[in-house]
């Protein structure tokens, strides 16, 4: 009976936690209440006649105009980080906008073309386009962290300053649940970085596909020679890196090992020379 009671309580706790975690606002807002917002404003301290005040600067509150939300308006989610997937690119973030700086013009042109390819693949509509500027139409974002569908428009520019070539993404329009509203600095930073990461991730995919293509070309002409080890057993020597050789020929050796009962070993003394040693155990190898 006691066990059943504990089981019911545990089940209710799981349901309560699931309900809380399913609320998008709970992922953006602080956990505790916001009673501190009802705190009365500070008033000037009235000193008795003849009293000499002494103030210590240790706990002075800085004066100034600090923009940003308070209470439920504060977004506690960690800020988005730009994925550094473009070799040699330096990221600059200012006023919620993201700029990627590169040293060579051909690298910047490649990033520019990657952005165009990404938008075509994701069917992002474009309002205006020139050689150095692109203005998108509305991009819709669906996220479990958001209570309503969000939309944004972007301006993508080519820049040149201080002998560097730049690629800049700026969020220029914002809407929530279909209504155009002013964008907060938090959302401006967050969704500028998300759009930038779509470009950098697509660039990284191109790099990996190009590396794969070069590897496929390389493994077509691997020099292979026959030899023998110190004990006189036959040795096949492939002069290439282990990764390249194994990617090309692993299927053949796995099939050979499954058909043959002979002992098979791979000896890799260095990354430059890959030694394959096949040792006979009394049966003829396939």
mmCIF file of N, CA and C in Angstrom, residues 167-241:
data_model
loop_
_atom_site.group_PDB
_atom_site.id
_atom_site.type_symbol
_atom_site.label_atom_id
_atom_site.label_comp_id
_atom_site.label_asym_id
_atom_site.label_seq_id
_atom_site.Cartn_x
_atom_site.Cartn_y
_atom_site.Cartn_z
ATOM 1 N N UNK A 167 31.445 39.997 -44.890
ATOM 2 C CA UNK A 167 30.150 39.412 -45.225
ATOM 3 C C UNK A 167 29.244 39.695 -44.035
ATOM 4 N N UNK A 168 28.271 40.574 -44.203
ATOM 5 C CA UNK A 168 27.470 41.066 -43.081
ATOM 6 C C UNK A 168 26.010 40.665 -43.222
ATOM 7 N N UNK A 169 25.415 40.198 -42.116
ATOM 8 C CA UNK A 169 23.997 39.838 -42.063
ATOM 9 C C UNK A 169 23.309 40.724 -41.041
ATOM 10 N N UNK A 170 22.243 41.403 -41.468
ATOM 11 C CA UNK A 170 21.511 42.319 -40.591
ATOM 12 C C UNK A 170 20.026 41.981 -40.638
ATOM 13 N N UNK A 171 19.409 41.888 -39.467
ATOM 14 C CA UNK A 171 17.966 41.692 -39.371
ATOM 15 C C UNK A 171 17.308 43.068 -39.507
ATOM 16 N N UNK A 172 16.443 43.243 -40.503
ATOM 17 C CA UNK A 172 15.880 44.564 -40.790
ATOM 18 C C UNK A 172 14.383 44.653 -40.496
ATOM 19 N N UNK A 173 13.674 43.543 -40.382
ATOM 20 C CA UNK A 173 12.244 43.551 -40.063
ATOM 21 C C UNK A 173 11.925 42.361 -39.181
ATOM 22 N N UNK A 174 10.905 42.525 -38.333
ATOM 23 C CA UNK A 174 10.575 41.489 -37.355
ATOM 24 C C UNK A 174 9.065 41.422 -37.178
ATOM 25 N N UNK A 175 8.545 40.222 -37.070
ATOM 26 C CA UNK A 175 7.119 40.071 -36.782
ATOM 27 C C UNK A 175 6.902 38.886 -35.859
ATOM 28 N N UNK A 176 5.848 38.984 -35.056
ATOM 29 C CA UNK A 176 5.467 37.943 -34.105
ATOM 30 C C UNK A 176 4.012 37.589 -34.333
ATOM 31 N N UNK A 177 3.771 36.313 -34.599
ATOM 32 C CA UNK A 177 2.422 35.811 -34.880
ATOM 33 C C UNK A 177 1.770 36.588 -36.025
ATOM 34 N N UNK A 178 2.561 36.957 -37.012
ATOM 35 C CA UNK A 178 2.049 37.633 -38.201
ATOM 36 C C UNK A 178 2.003 39.140 -38.108
ATOM 37 N N UNK A 179 2.268 39.722 -36.935
ATOM 38 C CA UNK A 179 2.209 41.177 -36.763
ATOM 39 C C UNK A 179 3.615 41.758 -36.731
ATOM 40 N N UNK A 180 3.851 42.794 -37.534
ATOM 41 C CA UNK A 180 5.152 43.460 -37.555
ATOM 42 C C UNK A 180 5.292 44.304 -36.297
ATOM 43 N N UNK A 181 6.342 44.047 -35.517
ATOM 44 C CA UNK A 181 6.587 44.752 -34.257
ATOM 45 C C UNK A 181 8.074 45.088 -34.176
ATOM 46 N N UNK A 182 8.452 46.048 -33.323
ATOM 47 C CA UNK A 182 9.876 46.322 -33.120
ATOM 48 C C UNK A 182 10.572 45.102 -32.525
ATOM 49 N N UNK A 183 11.779 44.852 -32.952
ATOM 50 C CA UNK A 183 12.526 43.691 -32.473
ATOM 51 C C UNK A 183 13.365 44.079 -31.261
ATOM 52 N N UNK A 184 13.400 43.191 -30.283
ATOM 53 C CA UNK A 184 14.259 43.423 -29.122
ATOM 54 C C UNK A 184 15.707 43.127 -29.494
ATOM 55 N N UNK A 185 16.620 43.702 -28.716
ATOM 56 C CA UNK A 185 18.041 43.464 -28.988
ATOM 57 C C UNK A 185 18.384 41.985 -28.840
ATOM 58 N N UNK A 186 17.741 41.316 -27.872
ATOM 59 C CA UNK A 186 18.006 39.883 -27.659
ATOM 60 C C UNK A 186 17.615 39.066 -28.875
ATOM 61 N N UNK A 187 16.403 39.305 -29.405
ATOM 62 C CA UNK A 187 15.961 38.555 -30.582
ATOM 63 C C UNK A 187 16.761 38.945 -31.821
ATOM 64 N N UNK A 188 17.149 40.199 -31.908
ATOM 65 C CA UNK A 188 17.954 40.628 -33.047
ATOM 66 C C UNK A 188 19.281 39.887 -33.077
ATOM 67 N N UNK A 189 19.933 39.802 -31.936
ATOM 68 C CA UNK A 189 21.203 39.077 -31.866
ATOM 69 C C UNK A 189 20.995 37.590 -32.140
ATOM 70 N N UNK A 190 19.966 37.028 -31.523
ATOM 71 C CA UNK A 190 19.744 35.584 -31.611
ATOM 72 C C UNK A 190 19.474 35.142 -33.041
ATOM 73 N N UNK A 191 18.592 35.845 -33.731
ATOM 74 C CA UNK A 191 18.178 35.379 -35.056
ATOM 75 C C UNK A 191 19.108 35.875 -36.167
ATOM 76 N N UNK A 192 19.934 36.858 -35.882
ATOM 77 C CA UNK A 192 21.027 37.159 -36.807
ATOM 78 C C UNK A 192 22.058 36.038 -36.784
ATOM 79 N N UNK A 193 22.370 35.549 -35.589
ATOM 80 C CA UNK A 193 23.345 34.456 -35.462
ATOM 81 C C UNK A 193 22.793 33.176 -36.087
ATOM 82 N N UNK A 194 21.498 32.901 -35.906
ATOM 83 C CA UNK A 194 20.910 31.699 -36.503
ATOM 84 C C UNK A 194 21.028 31.723 -38.026
ATOM 85 N N UNK A 195 20.753 32.875 -38.621
ATOM 86 C CA UNK A 195 20.891 32.977 -40.079
ATOM 87 C C UNK A 195 22.350 32.835 -40.508
ATOM 88 N N UNK A 196 23.259 33.437 -39.744
ATOM 89 C CA UNK A 196 24.686 33.301 -40.053
ATOM 90 C C UNK A 196 25.129 31.844 -39.983
ATOM 91 N N UNK A 197 24.622 31.113 -38.993
ATOM 92 C CA UNK A 197 25.012 29.711 -38.842
ATOM 93 C C UNK A 197 24.483 28.839 -39.976
ATOM 94 N N UNK A 198 23.362 29.225 -40.581
ATOM 95 C CA UNK A 198 22.893 28.492 -41.754
ATOM 96 C C UNK A 198 23.911 28.610 -42.895
ATOM 97 N N UNK A 199 24.522 29.783 -43.006
ATOM 98 C CA UNK A 199 25.526 29.993 -44.059
ATOM 99 C C UNK A 199 26.811 29.240 -43.733
ATOM 100 N N UNK A 200 27.302 29.357 -42.498
ATOM 101 C CA UNK A 200 28.560 28.700 -42.144
ATOM 102 C C UNK A 200 28.426 27.181 -42.191
ATOM 103 N N UNK A 201 27.265 26.650 -41.795
ATOM 104 C CA UNK A 201 27.068 25.197 -41.851
ATOM 105 C C UNK A 201 27.052 24.711 -43.296
ATOM 106 N N UNK A 202 26.445 25.500 -44.180
ATOM 107 C CA UNK A 202 26.430 25.126 -45.610
ATOM 108 C C UNK A 202 27.828 25.203 -46.201
ATOM 109 N N UNK A 203 28.610 26.173 -45.776
ATOM 110 C CA UNK A 203 30.001 26.297 -46.224
ATOM 111 C C UNK A 203 30.812 25.087 -45.770
ATOM 112 N N UNK A 204 30.615 24.682 -44.531
ATOM 113 C CA UNK A 204 31.330 23.516 -44.004
ATOM 114 C C UNK A 204 30.947 22.260 -44.761
ATOM 115 N N UNK A 205 29.682 22.132 -45.146
ATOM 116 C CA UNK A 205 29.256 20.975 -45.933
ATOM 117 C C UNK A 205 29.980 20.938 -47.270
ATOM 118 N N UNK A 206 30.136 22.089 -47.912
ATOM 119 C CA UNK A 206 30.879 22.138 -49.172
ATOM 120 C C UNK A 206 32.332 21.707 -48.977
ATOM 121 N N UNK A 207 32.949 22.153 -47.882
ATOM 122 C CA UNK A 207 34.341 21.771 -47.612
ATOM 123 C C UNK A 207 34.477 20.261 -47.432
ATOM 124 N N UNK A 208 33.556 19.665 -46.685
ATOM 125 C CA UNK A 208 33.633 18.224 -46.435
ATOM 126 C C UNK A 208 33.367 17.429 -47.711
ATOM 127 N N UNK A 209 32.450 17.902 -48.532
ATOM 128 C CA UNK A 209 32.192 17.212 -49.795
ATOM 129 C C UNK A 209 33.382 17.318 -50.732
ATOM 130 N N UNK A 210 34.054 18.470 -50.722
ATOM 131 C CA UNK A 210 35.244 18.627 -51.562
ATOM 132 C C UNK A 210 36.381 17.730 -51.070
ATOM 133 N N UNK A 211 36.556 17.643 -49.744
ATOM 134 C CA UNK A 211 37.585 16.755 -49.199
ATOM 135 C C UNK A 211 37.283 15.299 -49.533
ATOM 136 N N UNK A 212 36.013 14.930 -49.497
ATOM 137 C CA UNK A 212 35.619 13.573 -49.857
ATOM 138 C C UNK A 212 35.913 13.286 -51.324
ATOM 139 N N UNK A 213 35.643 14.268 -52.168
ATOM 140 C CA UNK A 213 35.904 14.090 -53.604
ATOM 141 C C UNK A 213 37.399 13.926 -53.867
ATOM 142 N N UNK A 214 38.232 14.730 -53.209
ATOM 143 C CA UNK A 214 39.680 14.624 -53.397
ATOM 144 C C UNK A 214 40.196 13.285 -52.888
ATOM 145 N N UNK A 215 39.614 12.821 -51.782
ATOM 146 C CA UNK A 215 40.035 11.518 -51.261
ATOM 147 C C UNK A 215 39.682 10.399 -52.227
ATOM 148 N N UNK A 216 38.517 10.498 -52.850
ATOM 149 C CA UNK A 216 38.114 9.486 -53.826
ATOM 150 C C UNK A 216 39.046 9.496 -55.038
ATOM 151 N N UNK A 217 39.475 10.683 -55.445
ATOM 152 C CA UNK A 217 40.415 10.771 -56.564
ATOM 153 C C UNK A 217 41.769 10.188 -56.195
ATOM 154 N N UNK A 218 42.179 10.443 -54.952
ATOM 155 C CA UNK A 218 43.500 9.984 -54.519
ATOM 156 C C UNK A 218 43.587 8.471 -54.430
ATOM 157 N N UNK A 219 42.515 7.851 -53.930
ATOM 158 C CA UNK A 219 42.591 6.406 -53.710
ATOM 159 C C UNK A 219 42.486 5.604 -54.995
ATOM 160 N N UNK A 220 42.227 6.274 -56.121
ATOM 161 C CA UNK A 220 42.177 5.550 -57.390
ATOM 162 C C UNK A 220 43.563 5.140 -57.868
ATOM 163 N N UNK A 221 44.601 5.771 -57.364
ATOM 164 C CA UNK A 221 45.971 5.472 -57.833
ATOM 165 C C UNK A 221 46.899 5.279 -56.641
ATOM 166 N N UNK A 222 46.598 4.295 -55.814
ATOM 167 C CA UNK A 222 47.463 3.981 -54.674
ATOM 168 C C UNK A 222 48.536 3.002 -55.113
ATOM 169 N N UNK A 223 49.818 3.379 -54.979
ATOM 170 C CA UNK A 223 50.885 2.442 -55.360
ATOM 171 C C UNK A 223 50.975 1.275 -54.377
ATOM 172 N N UNK A 224 50.880 0.057 -54.883
ATOM 173 C CA UNK A 224 50.921 -1.146 -54.055
ATOM 174 C C UNK A 224 52.041 -2.056 -54.555
ATOM 175 N N UNK A 225 52.845 -2.519 -53.641
ATOM 176 C CA UNK A 225 53.944 -3.426 -53.978
ATOM 177 C C UNK A 225 53.882 -4.663 -53.080
ATOM 178 N N UNK A 226 54.547 -5.747 -53.525
ATOM 179 C CA UNK A 226 54.623 -6.979 -52.750
ATOM 180 C C UNK A 226 55.987 -7.073 -52.093
ATOM 181 N N UNK A 227 56.011 -7.669 -50.924
ATOM 182 C CA UNK A 227 57.268 -7.837 -50.222
ATOM 183 C C UNK A 227 57.159 -8.961 -49.217
ATOM 184 N N UNK A 228 58.087 -8.983 -48.290
ATOM 185 C CA UNK A 228 58.097 -10.014 -47.251
ATOM 186 C C UNK A 228 58.614 -9.397 -45.968
ATOM 187 N N UNK A 229 58.117 -9.925 -44.843
ATOM 188 C CA UNK A 229 58.600 -9.436 -43.560
ATOM 189 C C UNK A 229 59.842 -10.213 -43.139
ATOM 190 N N UNK A 230 60.313 -10.019 -41.927
ATOM 191 C CA UNK A 230 61.560 -10.642 -41.480
ATOM 192 C C UNK A 230 61.457 -12.160 -41.401
ATOM 193 N N UNK A 231 60.251 -12.645 -41.196
ATOM 194 C CA UNK A 231 60.076 -14.093 -41.117
ATOM 195 C C UNK A 231 59.821 -14.717 -42.481
ATOM 196 N N UNK A 232 59.784 -13.899 -43.535
ATOM 197 C CA UNK A 232 59.580 -14.422 -44.873
ATOM 198 C C UNK A 232 58.133 -14.491 -45.312
ATOM 199 N N UNK A 233 57.212 -14.058 -44.471
ATOM 200 C CA UNK A 233 55.807 -14.085 -44.847
ATOM 201 C C UNK A 233 55.511 -12.948 -45.832
ATOM 202 N N UNK A 234 54.570 -13.189 -46.737
ATOM 203 C CA UNK A 234 54.281 -12.153 -47.737
ATOM 204 C C UNK A 234 53.636 -10.917 -47.110
ATOM 205 N N UNK A 235 53.968 -9.765 -47.662
ATOM 206 C CA UNK A 235 53.465 -8.488 -47.181
ATOM 207 C C UNK A 235 53.015 -7.656 -48.376
ATOM 208 N N UNK A 236 51.856 -7.066 -48.278
ATOM 209 C CA UNK A 236 51.396 -6.103 -49.277
ATOM 210 C C UNK A 236 51.601 -4.706 -48.693
ATOM 211 N N UNK A 237 52.306 -3.847 -49.413
ATOM 212 C CA UNK A 237 52.624 -2.501 -48.938
ATOM 213 C C UNK A 237 51.900 -1.478 -49.807
ATOM 214 N N UNK A 238 51.033 -0.697 -49.185
ATOM 215 C CA UNK A 238 50.333 0.387 -49.874
ATOM 216 C C UNK A 238 50.892 1.701 -49.360
ATOM 217 N N UNK A 239 51.469 2.499 -50.255
ATOM 218 C CA UNK A 239 52.126 3.733 -49.848
ATOM 219 C C UNK A 239 51.142 4.905 -49.918
ATOM 220 N N UNK A 240 50.387 5.035 -48.832
ATOM 221 C CA UNK A 240 49.440 6.140 -48.680
ATOM 222 C C UNK A 240 49.051 6.197 -47.217
ATOM 223 N N UNK A 241 48.249 7.158 -46.848
ATOM 224 C CA UNK A 241 47.820 7.242 -45.457
ATOM 225 C C UNK A 241 46.823 6.128 -45.145
#
